[in-house]
PDB file of C-alpha atoms in Angstrom:
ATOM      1  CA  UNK A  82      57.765 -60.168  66.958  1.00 85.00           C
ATOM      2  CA  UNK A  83      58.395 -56.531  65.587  1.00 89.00           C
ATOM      3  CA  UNK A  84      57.307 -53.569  67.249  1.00 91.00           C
ATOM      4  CA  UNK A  85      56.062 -52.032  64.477  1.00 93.00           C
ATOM      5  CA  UNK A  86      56.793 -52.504  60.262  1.00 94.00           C
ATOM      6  CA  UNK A  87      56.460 -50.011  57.872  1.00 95.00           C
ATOM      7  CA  UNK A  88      55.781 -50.177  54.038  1.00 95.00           C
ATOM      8  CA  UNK A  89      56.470 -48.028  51.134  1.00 94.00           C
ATOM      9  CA  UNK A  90      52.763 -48.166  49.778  1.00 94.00           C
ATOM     10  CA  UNK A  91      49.330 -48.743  50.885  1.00 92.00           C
ATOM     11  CA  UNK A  92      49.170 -51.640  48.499  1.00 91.00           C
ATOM     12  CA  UNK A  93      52.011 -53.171  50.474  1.00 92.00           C
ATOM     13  CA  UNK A  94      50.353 -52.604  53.241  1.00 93.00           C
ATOM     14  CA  UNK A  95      47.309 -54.392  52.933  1.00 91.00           C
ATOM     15  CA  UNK A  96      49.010 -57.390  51.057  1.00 90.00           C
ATOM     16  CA  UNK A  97      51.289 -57.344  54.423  1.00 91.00           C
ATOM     17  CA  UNK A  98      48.280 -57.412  56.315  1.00 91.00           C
ATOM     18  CA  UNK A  99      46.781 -60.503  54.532  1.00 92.00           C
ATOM     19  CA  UNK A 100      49.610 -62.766  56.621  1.00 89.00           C
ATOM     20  CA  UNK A 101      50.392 -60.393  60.101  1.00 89.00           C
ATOM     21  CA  UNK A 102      48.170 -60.834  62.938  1.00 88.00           C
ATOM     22  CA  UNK A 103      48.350 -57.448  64.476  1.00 91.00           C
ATOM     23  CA  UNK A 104      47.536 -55.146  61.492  1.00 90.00           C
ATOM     24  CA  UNK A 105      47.406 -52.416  63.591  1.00 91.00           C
ATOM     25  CA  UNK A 106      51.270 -52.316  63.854  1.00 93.00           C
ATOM     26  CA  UNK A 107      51.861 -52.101  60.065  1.00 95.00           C
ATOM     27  CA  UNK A 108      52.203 -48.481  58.786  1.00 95.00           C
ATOM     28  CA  UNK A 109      52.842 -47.065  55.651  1.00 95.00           C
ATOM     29  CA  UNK A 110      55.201 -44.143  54.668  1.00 96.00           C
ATOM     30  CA  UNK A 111      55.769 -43.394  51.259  1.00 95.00           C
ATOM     31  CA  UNK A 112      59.822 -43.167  49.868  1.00 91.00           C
ATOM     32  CA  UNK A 113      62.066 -39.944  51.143  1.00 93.00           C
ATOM     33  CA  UNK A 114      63.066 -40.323  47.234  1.00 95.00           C
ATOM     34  CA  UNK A 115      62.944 -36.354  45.972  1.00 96.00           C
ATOM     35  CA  UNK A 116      65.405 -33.763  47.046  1.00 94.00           C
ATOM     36  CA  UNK A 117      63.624 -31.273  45.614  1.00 93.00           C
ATOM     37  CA  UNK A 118      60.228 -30.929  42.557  1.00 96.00           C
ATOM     38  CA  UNK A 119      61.451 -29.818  39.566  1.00 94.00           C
ATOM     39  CA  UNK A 120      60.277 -26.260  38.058  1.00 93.00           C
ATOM     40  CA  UNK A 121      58.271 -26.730  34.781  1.00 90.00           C
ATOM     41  CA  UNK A 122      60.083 -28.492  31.494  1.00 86.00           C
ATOM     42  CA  UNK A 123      59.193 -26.228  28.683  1.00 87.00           C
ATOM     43  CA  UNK A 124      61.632 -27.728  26.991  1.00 85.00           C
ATOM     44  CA  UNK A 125      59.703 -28.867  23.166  1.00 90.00           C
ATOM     45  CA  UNK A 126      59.633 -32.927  23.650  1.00 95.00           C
ATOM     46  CA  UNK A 127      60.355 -36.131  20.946  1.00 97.00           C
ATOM     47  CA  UNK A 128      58.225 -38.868  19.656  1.00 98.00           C
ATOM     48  CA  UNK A 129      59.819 -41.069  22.415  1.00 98.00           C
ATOM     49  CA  UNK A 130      57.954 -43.196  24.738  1.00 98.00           C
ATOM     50  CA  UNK A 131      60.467 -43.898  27.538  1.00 98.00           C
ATOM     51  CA  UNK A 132      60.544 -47.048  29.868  1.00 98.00           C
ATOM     52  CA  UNK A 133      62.857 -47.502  32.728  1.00 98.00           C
ATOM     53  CA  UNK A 134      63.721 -50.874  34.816  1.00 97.00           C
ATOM     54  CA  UNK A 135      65.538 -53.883  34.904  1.00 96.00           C
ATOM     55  CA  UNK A 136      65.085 -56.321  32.352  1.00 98.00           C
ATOM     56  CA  UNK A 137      63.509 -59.250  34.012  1.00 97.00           C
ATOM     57  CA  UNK A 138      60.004 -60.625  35.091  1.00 96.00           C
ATOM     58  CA  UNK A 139      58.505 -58.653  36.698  1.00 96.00           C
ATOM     59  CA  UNK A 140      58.906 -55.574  34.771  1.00 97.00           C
ATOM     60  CA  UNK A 141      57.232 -57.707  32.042  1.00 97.00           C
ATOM     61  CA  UNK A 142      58.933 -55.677  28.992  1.00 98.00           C
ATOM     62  CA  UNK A 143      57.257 -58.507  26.900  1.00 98.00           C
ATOM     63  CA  UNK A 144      54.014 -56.537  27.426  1.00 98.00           C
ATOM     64  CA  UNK A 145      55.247 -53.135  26.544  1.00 98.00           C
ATOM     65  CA  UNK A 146      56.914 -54.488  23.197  1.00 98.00           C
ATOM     66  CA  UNK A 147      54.483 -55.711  22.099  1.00 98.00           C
ATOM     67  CA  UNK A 148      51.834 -53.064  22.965  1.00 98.00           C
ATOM     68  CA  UNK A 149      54.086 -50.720  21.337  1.00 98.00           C
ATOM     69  CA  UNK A 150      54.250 -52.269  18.107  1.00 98.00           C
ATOM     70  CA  UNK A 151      50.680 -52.133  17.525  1.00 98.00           C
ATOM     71  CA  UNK A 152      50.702 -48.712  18.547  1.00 98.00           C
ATOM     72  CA  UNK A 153      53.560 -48.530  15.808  1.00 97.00           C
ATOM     73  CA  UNK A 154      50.921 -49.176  13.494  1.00 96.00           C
ATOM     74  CA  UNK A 155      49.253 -46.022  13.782  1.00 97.00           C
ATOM     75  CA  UNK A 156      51.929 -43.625  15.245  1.00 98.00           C
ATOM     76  CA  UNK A 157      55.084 -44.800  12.747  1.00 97.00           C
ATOM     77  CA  UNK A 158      57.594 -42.018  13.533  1.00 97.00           C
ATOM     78  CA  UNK A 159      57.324 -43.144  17.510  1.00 98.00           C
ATOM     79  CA  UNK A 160      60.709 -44.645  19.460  1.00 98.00           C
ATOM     80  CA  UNK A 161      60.663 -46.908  22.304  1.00 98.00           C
ATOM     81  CA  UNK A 162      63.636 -46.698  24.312  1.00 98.00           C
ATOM     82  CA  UNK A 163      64.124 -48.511  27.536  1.00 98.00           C
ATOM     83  CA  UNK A 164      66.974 -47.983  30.067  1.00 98.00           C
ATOM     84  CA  UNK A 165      68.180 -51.012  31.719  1.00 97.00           C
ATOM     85  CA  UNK A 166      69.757 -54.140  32.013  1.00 97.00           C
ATOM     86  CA  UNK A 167      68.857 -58.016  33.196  1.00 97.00           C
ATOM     87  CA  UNK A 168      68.832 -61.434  32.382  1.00 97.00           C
ATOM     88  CA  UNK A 169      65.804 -61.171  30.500  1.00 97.00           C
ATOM     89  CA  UNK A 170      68.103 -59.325  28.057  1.00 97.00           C
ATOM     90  CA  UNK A 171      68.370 -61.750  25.011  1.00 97.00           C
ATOM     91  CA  UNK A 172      64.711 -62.963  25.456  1.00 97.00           C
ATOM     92  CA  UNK A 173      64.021 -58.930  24.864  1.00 98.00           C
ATOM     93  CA  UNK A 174      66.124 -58.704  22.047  1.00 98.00           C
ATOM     94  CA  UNK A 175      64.598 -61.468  20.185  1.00 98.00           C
ATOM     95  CA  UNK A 176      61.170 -60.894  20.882  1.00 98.00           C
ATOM     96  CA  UNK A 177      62.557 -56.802  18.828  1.00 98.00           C
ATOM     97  CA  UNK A 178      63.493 -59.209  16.117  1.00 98.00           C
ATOM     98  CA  UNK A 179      60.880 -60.876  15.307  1.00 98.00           C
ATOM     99  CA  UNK A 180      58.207 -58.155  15.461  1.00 98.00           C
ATOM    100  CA  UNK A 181      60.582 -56.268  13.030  1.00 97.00           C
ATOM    101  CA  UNK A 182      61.827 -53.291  15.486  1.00 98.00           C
ATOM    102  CA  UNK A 183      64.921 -53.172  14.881  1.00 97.00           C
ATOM    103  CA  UNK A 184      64.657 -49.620  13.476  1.00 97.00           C
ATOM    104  CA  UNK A 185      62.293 -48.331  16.639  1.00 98.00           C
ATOM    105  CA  UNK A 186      62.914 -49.778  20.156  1.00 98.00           C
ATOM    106  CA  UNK A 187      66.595 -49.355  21.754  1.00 98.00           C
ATOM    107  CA  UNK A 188      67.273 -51.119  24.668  1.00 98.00           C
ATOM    108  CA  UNK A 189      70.138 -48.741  25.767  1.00 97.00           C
ATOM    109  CA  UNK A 190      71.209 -50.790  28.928  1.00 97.00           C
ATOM    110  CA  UNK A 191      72.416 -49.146  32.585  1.00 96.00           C
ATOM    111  CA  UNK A 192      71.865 -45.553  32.293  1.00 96.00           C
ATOM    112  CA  UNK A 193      73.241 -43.677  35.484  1.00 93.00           C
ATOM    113  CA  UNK A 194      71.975 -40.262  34.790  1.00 93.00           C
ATOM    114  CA  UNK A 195      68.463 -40.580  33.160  1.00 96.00           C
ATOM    115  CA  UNK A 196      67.400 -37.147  33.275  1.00 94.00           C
ATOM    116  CA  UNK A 197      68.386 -36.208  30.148  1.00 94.00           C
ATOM    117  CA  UNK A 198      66.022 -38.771  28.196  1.00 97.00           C
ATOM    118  CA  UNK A 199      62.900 -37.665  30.947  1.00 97.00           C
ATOM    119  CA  UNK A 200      63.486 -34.240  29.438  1.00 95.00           C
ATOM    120  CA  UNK A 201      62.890 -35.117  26.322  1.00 95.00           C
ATOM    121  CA  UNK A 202      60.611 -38.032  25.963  1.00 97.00           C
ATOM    122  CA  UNK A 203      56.863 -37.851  25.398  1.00 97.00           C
ATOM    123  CA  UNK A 204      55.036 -40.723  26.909  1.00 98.00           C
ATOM    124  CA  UNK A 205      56.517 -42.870  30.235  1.00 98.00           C
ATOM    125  CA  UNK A 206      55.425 -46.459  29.657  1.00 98.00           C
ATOM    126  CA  UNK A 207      56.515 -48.999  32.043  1.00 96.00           C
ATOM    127  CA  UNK A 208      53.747 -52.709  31.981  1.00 97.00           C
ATOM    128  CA  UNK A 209      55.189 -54.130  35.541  1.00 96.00           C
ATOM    129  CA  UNK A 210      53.367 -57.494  37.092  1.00 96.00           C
ATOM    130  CA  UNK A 211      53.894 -55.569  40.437  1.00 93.00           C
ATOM    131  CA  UNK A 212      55.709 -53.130  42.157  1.00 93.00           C
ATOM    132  CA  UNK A 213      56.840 -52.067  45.928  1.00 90.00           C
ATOM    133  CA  UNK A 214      56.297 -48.132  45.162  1.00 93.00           C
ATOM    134  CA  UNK A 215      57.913 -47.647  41.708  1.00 93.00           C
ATOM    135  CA  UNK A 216      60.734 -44.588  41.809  1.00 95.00           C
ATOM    136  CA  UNK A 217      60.608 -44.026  38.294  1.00 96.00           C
ATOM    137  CA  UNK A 218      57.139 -43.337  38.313  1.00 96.00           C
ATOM    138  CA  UNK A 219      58.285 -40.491  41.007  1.00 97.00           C
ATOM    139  CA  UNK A 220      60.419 -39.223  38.655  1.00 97.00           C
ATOM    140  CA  UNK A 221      58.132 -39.106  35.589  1.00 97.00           C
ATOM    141  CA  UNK A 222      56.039 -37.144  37.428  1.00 97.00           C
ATOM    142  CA  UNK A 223      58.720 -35.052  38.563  1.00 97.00           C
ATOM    143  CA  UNK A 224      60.019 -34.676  34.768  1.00 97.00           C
ATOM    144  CA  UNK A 225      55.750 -34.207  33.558  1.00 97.00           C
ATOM    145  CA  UNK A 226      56.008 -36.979  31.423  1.00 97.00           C
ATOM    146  CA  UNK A 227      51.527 -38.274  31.328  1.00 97.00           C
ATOM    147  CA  UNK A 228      52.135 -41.816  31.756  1.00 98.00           C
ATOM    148  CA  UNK A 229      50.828 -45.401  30.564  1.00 98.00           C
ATOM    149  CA  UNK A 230      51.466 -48.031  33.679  1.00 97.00           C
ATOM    150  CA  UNK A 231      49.446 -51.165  34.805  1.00 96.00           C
ATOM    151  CA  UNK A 232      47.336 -51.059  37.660  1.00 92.00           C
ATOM    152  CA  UNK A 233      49.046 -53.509  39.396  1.00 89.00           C
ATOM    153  CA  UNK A 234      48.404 -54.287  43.533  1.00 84.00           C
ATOM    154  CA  UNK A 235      50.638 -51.241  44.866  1.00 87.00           C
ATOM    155  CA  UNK A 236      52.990 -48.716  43.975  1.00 90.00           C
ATOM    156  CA  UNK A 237      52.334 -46.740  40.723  1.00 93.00           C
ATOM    157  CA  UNK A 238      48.259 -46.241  41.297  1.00 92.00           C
ATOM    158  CA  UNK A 239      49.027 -44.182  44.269  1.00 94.00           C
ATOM    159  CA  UNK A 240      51.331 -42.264  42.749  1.00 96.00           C
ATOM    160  CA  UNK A 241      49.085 -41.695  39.901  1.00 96.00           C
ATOM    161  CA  UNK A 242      46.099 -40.987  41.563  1.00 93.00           C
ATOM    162  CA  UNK A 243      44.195 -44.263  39.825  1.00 85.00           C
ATOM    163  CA  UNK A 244      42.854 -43.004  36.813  1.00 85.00           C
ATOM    164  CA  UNK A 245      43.027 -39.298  37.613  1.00 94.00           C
ATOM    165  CA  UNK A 246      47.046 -38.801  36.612  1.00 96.00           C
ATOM    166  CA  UNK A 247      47.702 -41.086  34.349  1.00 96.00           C
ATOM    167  CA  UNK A 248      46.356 -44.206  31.938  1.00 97.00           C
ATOM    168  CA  UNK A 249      46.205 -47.495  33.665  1.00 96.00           C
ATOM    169  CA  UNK A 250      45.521 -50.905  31.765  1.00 96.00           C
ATOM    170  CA  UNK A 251      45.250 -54.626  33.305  1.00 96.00           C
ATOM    171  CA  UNK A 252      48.543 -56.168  34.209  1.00 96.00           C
ATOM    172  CA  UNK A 253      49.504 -57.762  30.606  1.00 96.00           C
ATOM    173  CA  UNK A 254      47.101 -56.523  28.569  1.00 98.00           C
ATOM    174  CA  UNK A 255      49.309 -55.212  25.824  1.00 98.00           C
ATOM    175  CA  UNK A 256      45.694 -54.320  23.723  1.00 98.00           C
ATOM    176  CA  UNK A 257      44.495 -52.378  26.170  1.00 98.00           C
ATOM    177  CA  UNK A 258      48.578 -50.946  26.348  1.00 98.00           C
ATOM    178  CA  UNK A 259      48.388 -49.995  22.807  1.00 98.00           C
ATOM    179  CA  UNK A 260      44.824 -48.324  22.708  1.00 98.00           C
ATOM    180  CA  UNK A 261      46.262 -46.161  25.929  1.00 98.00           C
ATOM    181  CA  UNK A 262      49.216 -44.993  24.212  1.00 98.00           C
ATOM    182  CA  UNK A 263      47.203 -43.813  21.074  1.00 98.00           C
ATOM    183  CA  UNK A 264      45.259 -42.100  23.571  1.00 97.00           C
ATOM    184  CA  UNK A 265      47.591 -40.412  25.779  1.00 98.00           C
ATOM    185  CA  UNK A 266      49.387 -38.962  21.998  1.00 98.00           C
ATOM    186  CA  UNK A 267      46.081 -38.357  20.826  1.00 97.00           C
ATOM    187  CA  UNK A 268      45.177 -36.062  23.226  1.00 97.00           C
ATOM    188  CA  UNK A 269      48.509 -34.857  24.822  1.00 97.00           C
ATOM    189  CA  UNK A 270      47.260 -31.806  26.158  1.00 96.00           C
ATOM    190  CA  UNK A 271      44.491 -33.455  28.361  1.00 97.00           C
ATOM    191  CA  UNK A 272      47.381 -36.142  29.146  1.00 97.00           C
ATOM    192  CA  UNK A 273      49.806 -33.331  30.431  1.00 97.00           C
ATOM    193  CA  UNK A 274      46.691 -31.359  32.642  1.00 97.00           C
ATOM    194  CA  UNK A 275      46.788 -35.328  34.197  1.00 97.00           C
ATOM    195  CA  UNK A 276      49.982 -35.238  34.955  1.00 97.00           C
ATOM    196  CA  UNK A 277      50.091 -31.948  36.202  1.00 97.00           C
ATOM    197  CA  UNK A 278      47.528 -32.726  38.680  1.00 97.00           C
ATOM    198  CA  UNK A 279      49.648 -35.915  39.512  1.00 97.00           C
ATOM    199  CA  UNK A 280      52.616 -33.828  40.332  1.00 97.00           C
ATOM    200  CA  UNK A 281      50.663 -31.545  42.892  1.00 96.00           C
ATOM    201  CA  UNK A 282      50.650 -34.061  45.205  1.00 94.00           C
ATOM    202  CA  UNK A 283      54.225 -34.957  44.725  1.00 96.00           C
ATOM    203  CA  UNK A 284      55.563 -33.580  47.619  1.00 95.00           C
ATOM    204  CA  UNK A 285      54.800 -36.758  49.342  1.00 95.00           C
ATOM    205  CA  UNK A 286      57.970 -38.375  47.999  1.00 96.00           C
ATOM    206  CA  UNK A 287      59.978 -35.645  49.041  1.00 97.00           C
ATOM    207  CA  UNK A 288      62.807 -36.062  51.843  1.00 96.00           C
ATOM    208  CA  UNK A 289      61.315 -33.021  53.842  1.00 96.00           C
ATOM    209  CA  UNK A 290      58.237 -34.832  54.251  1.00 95.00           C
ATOM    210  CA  UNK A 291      58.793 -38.379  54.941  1.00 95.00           C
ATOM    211  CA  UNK A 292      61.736 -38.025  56.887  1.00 95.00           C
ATOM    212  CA  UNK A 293      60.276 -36.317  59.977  1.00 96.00           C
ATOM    213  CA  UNK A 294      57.992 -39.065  59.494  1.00 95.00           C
ATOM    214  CA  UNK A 295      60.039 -41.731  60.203  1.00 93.00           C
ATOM    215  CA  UNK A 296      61.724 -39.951  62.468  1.00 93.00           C
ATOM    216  CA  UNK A 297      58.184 -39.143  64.374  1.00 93.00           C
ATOM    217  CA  UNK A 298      57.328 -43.243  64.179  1.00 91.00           C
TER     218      UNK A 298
END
C-alpha cells in the first residue's frame, strides 16, 4: 500500500522486487553516509588486515578466520584484527584457539572511533553472507584500504565496482579468501590503483548527493 519504497542498493532492490507487485514504485538511493572524501593517506601502512562488524551470522567471521590462517601460512608477520562485538563472541574465540592464533588475530570489541586502525591497516577483509549496503566498505574506500569482500546479493559489489575495485570470492569460500589475500599483498600496488579507482566514484555516498535526492523523491 506504499506510495513508493526506497532501498539502499540495487541488490536490495531487485530482491525487493522478487515479492512487490508494482516494481516500478521501488527505487534505490544509495546511503547519505560521507560528510566529506578524505584527501590521500600517505601515511606508511602495517601488516594488518582489518575487519569491521558485529560478531554474529551473518558477518560469517568463521570464514575470514579461517581464510586468514592459511594465508598465515605464507605471510607469517600478518595481524588480523577485527572491531566488534556479538553473541557469536565465544564461538569466535574458540574457533582463534584451536587454529593456534592466539599470537595473530585480536578481536578488540566496540571500537567508537575506527579511523585510527583504517589509517594504518593494509588489507580490509570483511566474508559477510549478505549485506543491505555495507558502511564500512564506504569507509575503506574512503581510508584506500584495496579490499577482500564476498560477492554477496547487494551492498559491497556496488561499492566496489564488481571486480574492478576490489577482490571478491564466493560467499564462504575461505580458499578462495586466502588465495585473494595473498594476492591483494602480493601485488599491493595494482591493489591500491583498484581502490583508487573505487574511490572516484565515491561521491555517491556522500550527504551532498543523496540528500537532494531524497529530498527530490
Amino acid at each position: 500500500l506504499a506510495d513508493g519504497i526506497l532501498t539502499n542498493s540495487n541488490g536490495s532492490k531487485k530482491s525487493l522486487g522478487l515479492f512487490i507487485l508494482n516494481k516500478n514504485k521501488i527505487k534505490t538511493i544509495y546511503n547519505p553516509y560521507l560528510f566529506g572524501i578524505k584527501n590521500k593517506n600517505t601515511r606508511k601502512k602495517k601488516n594488518i588486515i582489518l575487519s569491521i562488524g558485529r560478531l554474529r551470522k551473518q558477518k560469517d567471521f568463521q570464514t575470514l578466520i579461517k581464510g586468514f590462517s592459511k594465508f598465515l601460512q605464507k605471510f607469517p608477520n600478518y595481524k588480523l584484527i577485527i572491531l566488534g562485538d556479538g553473541p557469536d563472541k565465544i564461538k569466535i574465540l574458540k574457533l582463534i584457539s584451536n587454529l593456534k592464533l592466539e599470537n595473530n588475530v585480536i578481536l578488540k570489541g566496540w571500537v567508537k572511533n575506527t579511523g585510527n586502525y583504517l589509517l594504518n591497516c593494509k588489507v580490509f577483509a570483511l566474508t559477510s553472507l549478505y549485506e543491505g549496503l555495507g558502511n564500512v566498505y564506504i569507509d575503506a574506500v574512503n581510508y584506500e584500504i584495496p579490499c577482500v569482500y564476498t560477492k554477496c546479493k547487494s551492498g559491497p559489489n556496488e561499492i566496489l565496482l564488481n571486480n574492478k575495485g576490489g577482490y571478491p570470492i564466493k560467499v564462504g569460500n575461505y580458499n578462495e579468501l586466502s588465495k585473494n589475500l595473498e594476492k591483494c599483498v602480493s601485488n599491493y600496488s595494482k591493489s591500491m590503483k583498484m581502490i583508487l579507482y573505487a574511490k572516484k566514484k565515491i561521491d555517491r555516498f556522500t550527504y551532498k548527493k543523496t540528500c537532494p535526492e531524497y529530498l527530490k523523491y
